[in-house]
Structure formats: structure tokens, C-alpha cells
Amino acid sequence: MSVIIPAFQEEAGIAGVLSGLRAALEARRGDLVEEFELLVVDDGSSDGTAAAAERCGARVVRHPTNMGYGRTLLTGFQNARFDWLLMIDADGSYPPDQVLKVLEEGAGFDMVIGARQGAFFWGSPFRALLRRIYLFIAGFVAGVRIPDANSGLRLVHKPVLTVTMPVLCYGYSFSTTMTLSFLQGGRFVRFVPIAFRERQGKSKVSMLRDILRTLQIMVQVVLYYNPLKFAAVLAMIPGALCAAFSLRHLAFGSFGDLALAVQCGLSALFVFLFGCLLDSLRIRNKGL
């Protein structure tokens, strides 16, 4: 198993993360874990992240410049020596014993995701509201309930991951894209509740930017896997306007409302039919 740890400016905490991981995995060697490697991908850090990781015995791959979270993980996948890949962030927010919980659930699944729990996951009431909306949208896109779409702790089978790589992004939304791609692609995915603690150091996440980017990725994923669903939701907007203008026409006899109702109804029909066309092309291309 290759343990892939993307790191950027994590000199202060990387040694503790690596020593904790090594101790936890060594304790279950021969039982839960056979061979494993600790692979740190340094995403262009200007501090001593890479040197600290090497002193702890990890194999280190370096980016000459900062490329983003997703690109860092892809570098890790490309350099991994084993077919089973364990992703974990370098910020110390995932306790080592929770890694074992994820590994224990790996049999028979293409991906096992550590679903974070607790106050440090949900954050402030405003942040918790945004997260719930985000998870609702992600669940709608995937067609299943998703307790945590962008967890940084997950176990994945490399041969299956290779098939989904064309739709993965290079930024912070990489984890969300992976979750949705596996679920939409009919892969076996399991969510395992795990404890989550406060990260060490300063977060590199820009909340507004990354929320907008994630929403963009969700639209791209649903268009790739299920364009009819996206078109049906989009068609509801002019469809609702059509119904409203029709009711006004019936109530007041306004021909202006009737004309608007017809226009909105035709728009809803065209959007839905366009979705049907995209879906038929998707099915046809899938069969080629």
C-alpha cells in the first residue's frame, strides 16, 4: 500500500504526521497491512517540508512550483509503487487510529472514504450551513446521500482510479470530483465515520473561491455522467415560470401572460430535449 501525503508549507507538523502513521501501520503489519510506503509529495514548499519528511524516512517527490492539491495527489498516484493508495493530508487533522478504521473497511470496495465528524468538521453555524447545502447538492448529483464529499482521508484502488482520471481536476475540488466520479460511474464506495481534529498550522483553503470552483466541478461531473438530470433540473425554471404565467392568464385573461407562458414552456421543452440528446450521445459513446 502506498500512503500518499500531499504537503505544502507543512514543516512544523509533517514529522508528527509521519511518525504517527508509521507507528499505527507497523502495529498492524501482517494483520491489516503487509508492505507499505510513505510517499510525501511536496507541492513547491519554500520551507523545510521536504527535508523534514526525508529525515522521517519518507520517500519524497517534489514539485518545482506550487501546482495545487489535485495535481499534487496525481503526482503521488503516478509515483506510487503499490495498487492500493491511501490518501491523507499532512496537516495532522486525521488521527492515525482513524486511518486503521478506513483500512479495516477496504475489502470489496473500490474506495473507502473517512467521513469526518465533530465540531472541527462542521465549524461555525454559517460554515455548517454552507457545508450542508454543499453536501445536499453533491448528494443530488450522485443520487445517494453523501456524508462527506471532500474528505482528505480515503483508500482507493489504483486500477479503478486510472479509469476516472480524465474527469478529475487539479485543484482543491479534486476530492469532491473523485467522490462524484466513483459514485456516478457505478463504483463501490463506502463511507466510514471518523474523528476529525483541528489542523496544525494555517489553512490554505479560500472558502468562497473553492465553493464556487466545487460547484463548477459538480456541474461538469453531472454533465459528464448524467446530462439528463442536469437538463431536467434546469428545465424546471422556465417550467415553473410557464405555470405561473398560465395561472395569471386564466385569472386575468391577459394575452401577454399567455405569450410568456408559451415561450417559457417551449424553453423548458427545448432544454429537456437537449438533455435527452446529450444523454443518448453519452450512452452511445459508452458503448463504443
Tab-separated table of C-alpha atoms in Angstrom:
chain	number	residue	atom	x	y	z
A	1	MET	CA	0.000	0.000	0.000
A	2	SER	CA	1.240	3.480	-0.868
A	3	VAL	CA	0.389	6.199	1.659
A	4	ILE	CA	0.280	9.460	-0.303
A	5	ILE	CA	0.663	12.664	1.694
A	6	PRO	CA	0.330	15.944	-0.240
A	7	ALA	CA	2.168	18.705	1.582
A	8	PHE	CA	2.652	22.441	1.189
A	9	GLN	CA	4.419	24.507	3.843
A	10	GLU	CA	3.961	21.791	6.489
A	11	GLU	CA	7.470	21.770	8.004
A	12	ALA	CA	6.188	22.215	11.539
A	13	GLY	CA	3.824	19.243	11.572
A	14	ILE	CA	4.929	16.750	8.908
A	15	ALA	CA	7.258	14.810	11.254
A	16	GLY	CA	4.465	14.165	13.746
A	17	VAL	CA	2.083	13.024	10.999
A	18	LEU	CA	4.644	10.621	9.515
A	19	SER	CA	5.740	9.149	12.844
A	20	GLY	CA	2.124	8.613	13.891
A	21	LEU	CA	1.250	6.945	10.593
A	22	ARG	CA	4.295	4.687	10.671
A	23	ALA	CA	3.605	3.582	14.247
A	24	ALA	CA	-0.071	2.831	13.516
A	25	LEU	CA	0.680	0.861	10.343
A	26	GLU	CA	3.613	-1.051	11.845
A	27	ALA	CA	1.381	-2.114	14.756
A	28	ARG	CA	-0.932	-3.862	12.271
A	29	ARG	CA	1.740	-5.199	9.894
A	30	GLY	CA	0.987	-8.786	8.900
A	31	ASP	CA	-2.599	-8.397	10.096
A	32	LEU	CA	-4.185	-5.440	8.334
A	33	VAL	CA	-1.160	-4.175	6.416
A	34	GLU	CA	1.572	-6.007	4.532
A	35	GLU	CA	4.107	-3.810	2.749
A	36	PHE	CA	3.635	-0.063	2.729
A	37	GLU	CA	5.464	3.101	1.770
A	38	LEU	CA	5.113	6.684	2.973
A	39	LEU	CA	5.192	8.954	-0.079
A	40	VAL	CA	5.234	12.704	0.528
A	41	VAL	CA	4.589	14.975	-2.452
A	42	ASP	CA	5.961	18.428	-1.671
A	43	ASP	CA	3.992	20.951	-3.721
A	44	GLY	CA	6.688	23.597	-4.124
A	45	SER	CA	7.105	24.428	-0.434
A	46	SER	CA	9.571	27.200	0.409
A	47	ASP	CA	10.164	25.911	3.942
A	48	GLY	CA	11.801	22.673	5.089
A	49	THR	CA	8.825	20.371	4.456
A	50	ALA	CA	10.717	18.037	2.093
A	51	ALA	CA	13.813	17.800	4.315
A	52	ALA	CA	11.696	17.092	7.409
A	53	ALA	CA	9.849	14.306	5.564
A	54	GLU	CA	13.101	12.739	4.354
A	55	ARG	CA	14.504	12.744	7.892
A	56	CYS	CA	11.461	10.703	8.928
A	57	GLY	CA	12.241	8.067	6.290
A	58	ALA	CA	9.541	9.009	3.799
A	59	ARG	CA	10.089	8.935	0.059
A	60	VAL	CA	9.719	12.493	-1.229
A	61	VAL	CA	8.719	13.736	-4.669
A	62	ARG	CA	8.959	17.490	-5.215
A	63	HIS	CA	7.169	19.940	-7.473
A	64	PRO	CA	9.388	22.822	-8.609
A	65	THR	CA	6.444	25.186	-8.097
A	66	ASN	CA	3.066	25.120	-6.369
A	67	MET	CA	0.562	23.249	-8.569
A	68	GLY	CA	-2.429	22.746	-6.279
A	69	TYR	CA	-3.900	19.946	-4.191
A	70	GLY	CA	-5.255	17.797	-7.021
A	71	ARG	CA	-2.115	17.940	-9.144
A	72	THR	CA	-0.070	17.003	-6.071
A	73	LEU	CA	-2.184	13.907	-5.499
A	74	LEU	CA	-1.928	12.928	-9.170
A	75	THR	CA	1.859	13.100	-8.866
A	76	GLY	CA	1.573	10.794	-5.879
A	77	PHE	CA	-0.591	8.330	-7.818
A	78	GLN	CA	1.872	8.307	-10.702
A	79	ASN	CA	4.829	7.622	-8.390
A	80	ALA	CA	3.133	5.094	-6.094
A	81	ARG	CA	4.646	1.615	-6.019
A	82	PHE	CA	1.526	-0.261	-4.940
A	83	ASP	CA	-2.017	-0.696	-6.300
A	84	TRP	CA	-3.785	0.327	-3.093
A	85	LEU	CA	-3.451	4.039	-2.356
A	86	LEU	CA	-4.158	5.697	0.977
A	87	MET	CA	-4.568	9.479	0.771
A	88	ILE	CA	-4.128	11.545	3.914
A	89	ASP	CA	-3.499	15.260	4.450
A	90	ALA	CA	-0.282	16.472	6.065
A	91	ASP	CA	-1.951	18.890	8.498
A	92	GLY	CA	-2.436	16.438	11.381
A	93	SER	CA	-6.245	16.673	11.315
A	94	TYR	CA	-6.682	12.899	10.826
A	95	PRO	CA	-5.642	10.839	13.886
A	96	PRO	CA	-3.554	7.754	12.943
A	97	ASP	CA	-6.001	5.349	14.601
A	98	GLN	CA	-8.731	6.609	12.255
A	99	VAL	CA	-6.591	5.511	9.313
A	100	LEU	CA	-6.883	1.944	10.580
A	101	LYS	CA	-10.692	2.263	10.674
A	102	VAL	CA	-10.662	3.120	6.980
A	103	LEU	CA	-8.304	0.244	6.133
A	104	GLU	CA	-10.472	-2.258	8.023
A	105	GLU	CA	-13.401	-1.469	5.704
A	106	GLY	CA	-11.470	-1.787	2.435
A	107	ALA	CA	-12.374	-5.331	1.420
A	108	GLY	CA	-14.670	-5.444	-1.602
A	109	PHE	CA	-14.795	-1.677	-2.182
A	110	ASP	CA	-13.172	0.438	-4.872
A	111	MET	CA	-12.896	3.377	-2.485
A	112	VAL	CA	-13.363	3.872	1.256
A	113	ILE	CA	-13.801	7.453	2.472
A	114	GLY	CA	-13.279	8.621	6.026
A	115	ALA	CA	-16.428	10.690	6.701
A	116	ARG	CA	-15.417	13.381	9.184
A	117	GLN	CA	-17.464	14.010	12.323
A	118	GLY	CA	-17.477	16.581	15.102
A	119	ALA	CA	-17.176	20.302	15.722
A	120	PHE	CA	-13.948	20.839	13.799
A	121	PHE	CA	-15.581	19.416	10.674
A	122	TRP	CA	-18.769	21.490	10.806
A	123	GLY	CA	-17.167	24.705	12.122
A	124	SER	CA	-19.237	27.838	12.769
A	125	PRO	CA	-23.032	27.847	12.234
A	126	PHE	CA	-22.582	29.732	8.939
A	127	ARG	CA	-19.902	27.342	7.735
A	128	ALA	CA	-22.030	24.362	8.810
A	129	LEU	CA	-24.987	25.741	6.796
A	130	LEU	CA	-22.818	26.129	3.695
A	131	ARG	CA	-21.436	22.624	4.168
A	132	ARG	CA	-24.919	21.102	4.467
A	133	ILE	CA	-26.060	22.871	1.286
A	134	TYR	CA	-22.932	21.699	-0.478
A	135	LEU	CA	-23.449	18.087	0.655
A	136	PHE	CA	-27.106	18.229	-0.405
A	137	ILE	CA	-26.091	19.341	-3.906
A	138	ALA	CA	-23.363	16.692	-4.051
A	139	GLY	CA	-25.872	14.043	-2.976
A	140	PHE	CA	-28.319	15.176	-5.640
A	141	VAL	CA	-25.628	14.980	-8.318
A	142	ALA	CA	-24.584	11.486	-7.218
A	143	GLY	CA	-28.074	10.190	-6.474
A	144	VAL	CA	-27.095	8.980	-2.983
A	145	ARG	CA	-26.610	10.552	0.440
A	146	ILE	CA	-23.026	11.760	0.867
A	147	PRO	CA	-21.877	12.435	4.464
A	148	ASP	CA	-18.502	13.875	3.384
A	149	ALA	CA	-17.630	14.552	-0.256
A	150	ASN	CA	-14.161	16.064	0.088
A	151	SER	CA	-12.519	14.155	2.919
A	152	GLY	CA	-8.736	14.064	2.658
A	153	LEU	CA	-8.570	10.555	4.119
A	154	ARG	CA	-9.513	7.794	1.704
A	155	LEU	CA	-8.381	4.411	0.431
A	156	VAL	CA	-8.661	3.803	-3.305
A	157	HIS	CA	-7.759	1.045	-5.758
A	158	LYS	CA	-5.331	2.459	-8.312
A	159	PRO	CA	-6.549	0.496	-11.392
A	160	VAL	CA	-10.094	1.850	-10.846
A	161	LEU	CA	-8.800	5.356	-10.219
A	162	THR	CA	-6.936	5.340	-13.525
A	163	VAL	CA	-10.255	4.984	-15.395
A	164	THR	CA	-11.721	8.099	-13.733
A	165	MET	CA	-8.641	10.339	-14.086
A	166	PRO	CA	-9.855	12.147	-17.247
A	167	VAL	CA	-12.647	13.897	-15.284
A	168	LEU	CA	-10.572	14.788	-12.210
A	169	CYS	CA	-9.485	18.376	-11.583
A	170	TYR	CA	-6.136	19.701	-10.352
A	171	GLY	CA	-7.300	21.976	-7.534
A	172	TYR	CA	-8.882	21.726	-4.105
A	173	SER	CA	-12.024	20.181	-5.632
A	174	PHE	CA	-10.088	17.044	-6.582
A	175	SER	CA	-11.531	15.024	-3.679
A	176	THR	CA	-15.118	16.024	-4.474
A	177	THR	CA	-14.613	15.166	-8.140
A	178	MET	CA	-13.226	11.768	-7.201
A	179	THR	CA	-16.186	11.025	-4.917
A	180	LEU	CA	-18.780	12.010	-7.523
A	181	SER	CA	-16.946	10.263	-10.372
A	182	PHE	CA	-16.800	6.962	-8.494
A	183	LEU	CA	-20.459	7.128	-7.440
A	184	GLN	CA	-21.719	8.218	-10.866
A	185	GLY	CA	-19.505	5.612	-12.519
A	186	GLY	CA	-21.112	2.760	-10.580
A	187	ARG	CA	-18.097	2.022	-8.368
A	188	PHE	CA	-18.336	0.506	-4.893
A	189	VAL	CA	-17.854	3.294	-2.347
A	190	ARG	CA	-18.111	3.114	1.441
A	191	PHE	CA	-18.197	5.991	3.944
A	192	VAL	CA	-16.704	5.259	7.359
A	193	PRO	CA	-17.357	7.752	10.221
A	194	ILE	CA	-14.076	9.043	11.652
A	195	ALA	CA	-12.961	11.553	14.256
A	196	PHE	CA	-11.530	14.820	12.971
A	197	ARG	CA	-9.388	17.284	14.869
A	198	GLU	CA	-8.154	20.832	14.391
A	199	ARG	CA	-5.453	21.146	11.769
A	200	GLN	CA	-1.904	22.207	12.616
A	201	GLY	CA	-0.737	25.433	11.019
A	202	LYS	CA	-2.656	27.761	8.722
A	203	SER	CA	-5.269	26.531	6.248
A	204	LYS	CA	-4.575	27.131	2.553
A	205	VAL	CA	-8.277	26.945	1.627
A	206	SER	CA	-10.068	30.008	0.264
A	207	MET	CA	-13.665	29.246	1.167
A	208	LEU	CA	-15.568	31.370	-1.382
A	209	ARG	CA	-13.217	30.577	-4.262
A	210	ASP	CA	-13.211	26.867	-3.532
A	211	ILE	CA	-17.007	26.670	-3.055
A	212	LEU	CA	-17.541	28.284	-6.458
A	213	ARG	CA	-14.929	26.032	-8.037
A	214	THR	CA	-16.526	22.963	-6.433
A	215	LEU	CA	-19.969	23.912	-7.762
A	216	GLN	CA	-18.429	24.244	-11.219
A	217	ILE	CA	-16.884	20.789	-10.880
A	218	MET	CA	-20.241	19.329	-9.775
A	219	VAL	CA	-21.896	20.697	-12.915
A	220	GLN	CA	-19.104	19.263	-15.076
A	221	VAL	CA	-19.375	15.846	-13.426
A	222	VAL	CA	-23.169	15.613	-13.745
A	223	LEU	CA	-22.945	16.713	-17.405
A	224	TYR	CA	-20.329	14.030	-17.987
A	225	TYR	CA	-22.223	11.201	-16.275
A	226	ASN	CA	-25.914	12.214	-16.282
A	227	PRO	CA	-26.700	15.233	-18.501
A	228	LEU	CA	-30.429	14.404	-18.485
A	229	LYS	CA	-30.614	15.024	-14.736
A	230	PHE	CA	-28.967	18.426	-15.120
A	231	ALA	CA	-31.234	19.347	-18.041
A	232	ALA	CA	-34.345	18.259	-16.125
A	233	VAL	CA	-33.449	20.500	-13.181
A	234	LEU	CA	-32.600	23.397	-15.487
A	235	ALA	CA	-35.900	22.947	-17.352
A	236	MET	CA	-37.798	23.345	-14.074
A	237	ILE	CA	-37.018	27.081	-14.041
A	238	PRO	CA	-38.810	28.022	-17.294
A	239	GLY	CA	-41.349	25.276	-16.499
A	240	ALA	CA	-42.258	26.972	-13.221
A	241	LEU	CA	-42.494	30.348	-14.986
A	242	CYS	CA	-44.747	28.768	-17.606
A	243	ALA	CA	-47.079	27.518	-14.884
A	244	ALA	CA	-47.109	30.940	-13.166
A	245	PHE	CA	-47.893	32.863	-16.366
A	246	SER	CA	-50.561	30.309	-17.297
A	247	LEU	CA	-52.303	30.828	-13.959
A	248	ARG	CA	-52.168	34.605	-14.437
A	249	HIS	CA	-53.686	34.207	-17.887
A	250	LEU	CA	-56.514	32.079	-16.501
A	251	ALA	CA	-57.123	34.574	-13.697
A	252	PHE	CA	-56.944	37.844	-15.647
A	253	GLY	CA	-57.270	36.810	-19.306
A	254	SER	CA	-54.067	38.614	-20.305
A	255	PHE	CA	-52.748	37.520	-23.702
A	256	GLY	CA	-49.325	38.896	-22.723
A	257	ASP	CA	-49.188	36.313	-19.949
A	258	LEU	CA	-50.276	33.629	-22.410
A	259	ALA	CA	-47.453	34.562	-24.808
A	260	LEU	CA	-44.909	34.441	-21.973
A	261	ALA	CA	-46.303	31.089	-20.810
A	262	VAL	CA	-45.865	29.639	-24.308
A	263	GLN	CA	-42.308	30.979	-24.568
A	264	CYS	CA	-41.326	29.591	-21.173
A	265	GLY	CA	-42.979	26.257	-21.925
A	266	LEU	CA	-41.091	25.933	-25.218
A	267	SER	CA	-37.828	26.874	-23.480
A	268	ALA	CA	-38.371	24.161	-20.862
A	269	LEU	CA	-39.136	21.640	-23.606
A	270	PHE	CA	-36.045	22.568	-25.634
A	271	VAL	CA	-33.749	22.336	-22.582
A	272	PHE	CA	-35.168	18.931	-21.662
A	273	LEU	CA	-34.882	17.603	-25.226
A	274	PHE	CA	-31.300	18.884	-25.427
A	275	GLY	CA	-30.572	16.929	-22.245
A	276	CYS	CA	-32.112	13.826	-23.836
A	277	LEU	CA	-29.833	14.310	-26.847
A	278	LEU	CA	-26.725	14.656	-24.663
A	279	ASP	CA	-27.740	11.583	-22.660
A	280	SER	CA	-28.244	9.486	-25.786
A	281	LEU	CA	-24.794	10.563	-27.034
A	282	ARG	CA	-23.318	9.615	-23.648
A	283	ILE	CA	-24.882	6.143	-23.809
A	284	ARG	CA	-23.782	5.699	-27.423
A	285	ASN	CA	-20.187	6.732	-26.668
A	286	LYS	CA	-20.108	4.497	-23.600
A	287	GLY	CA	-20.982	1.515	-25.774
A	288	LEU	CA	-18.218	2.212	-28.319
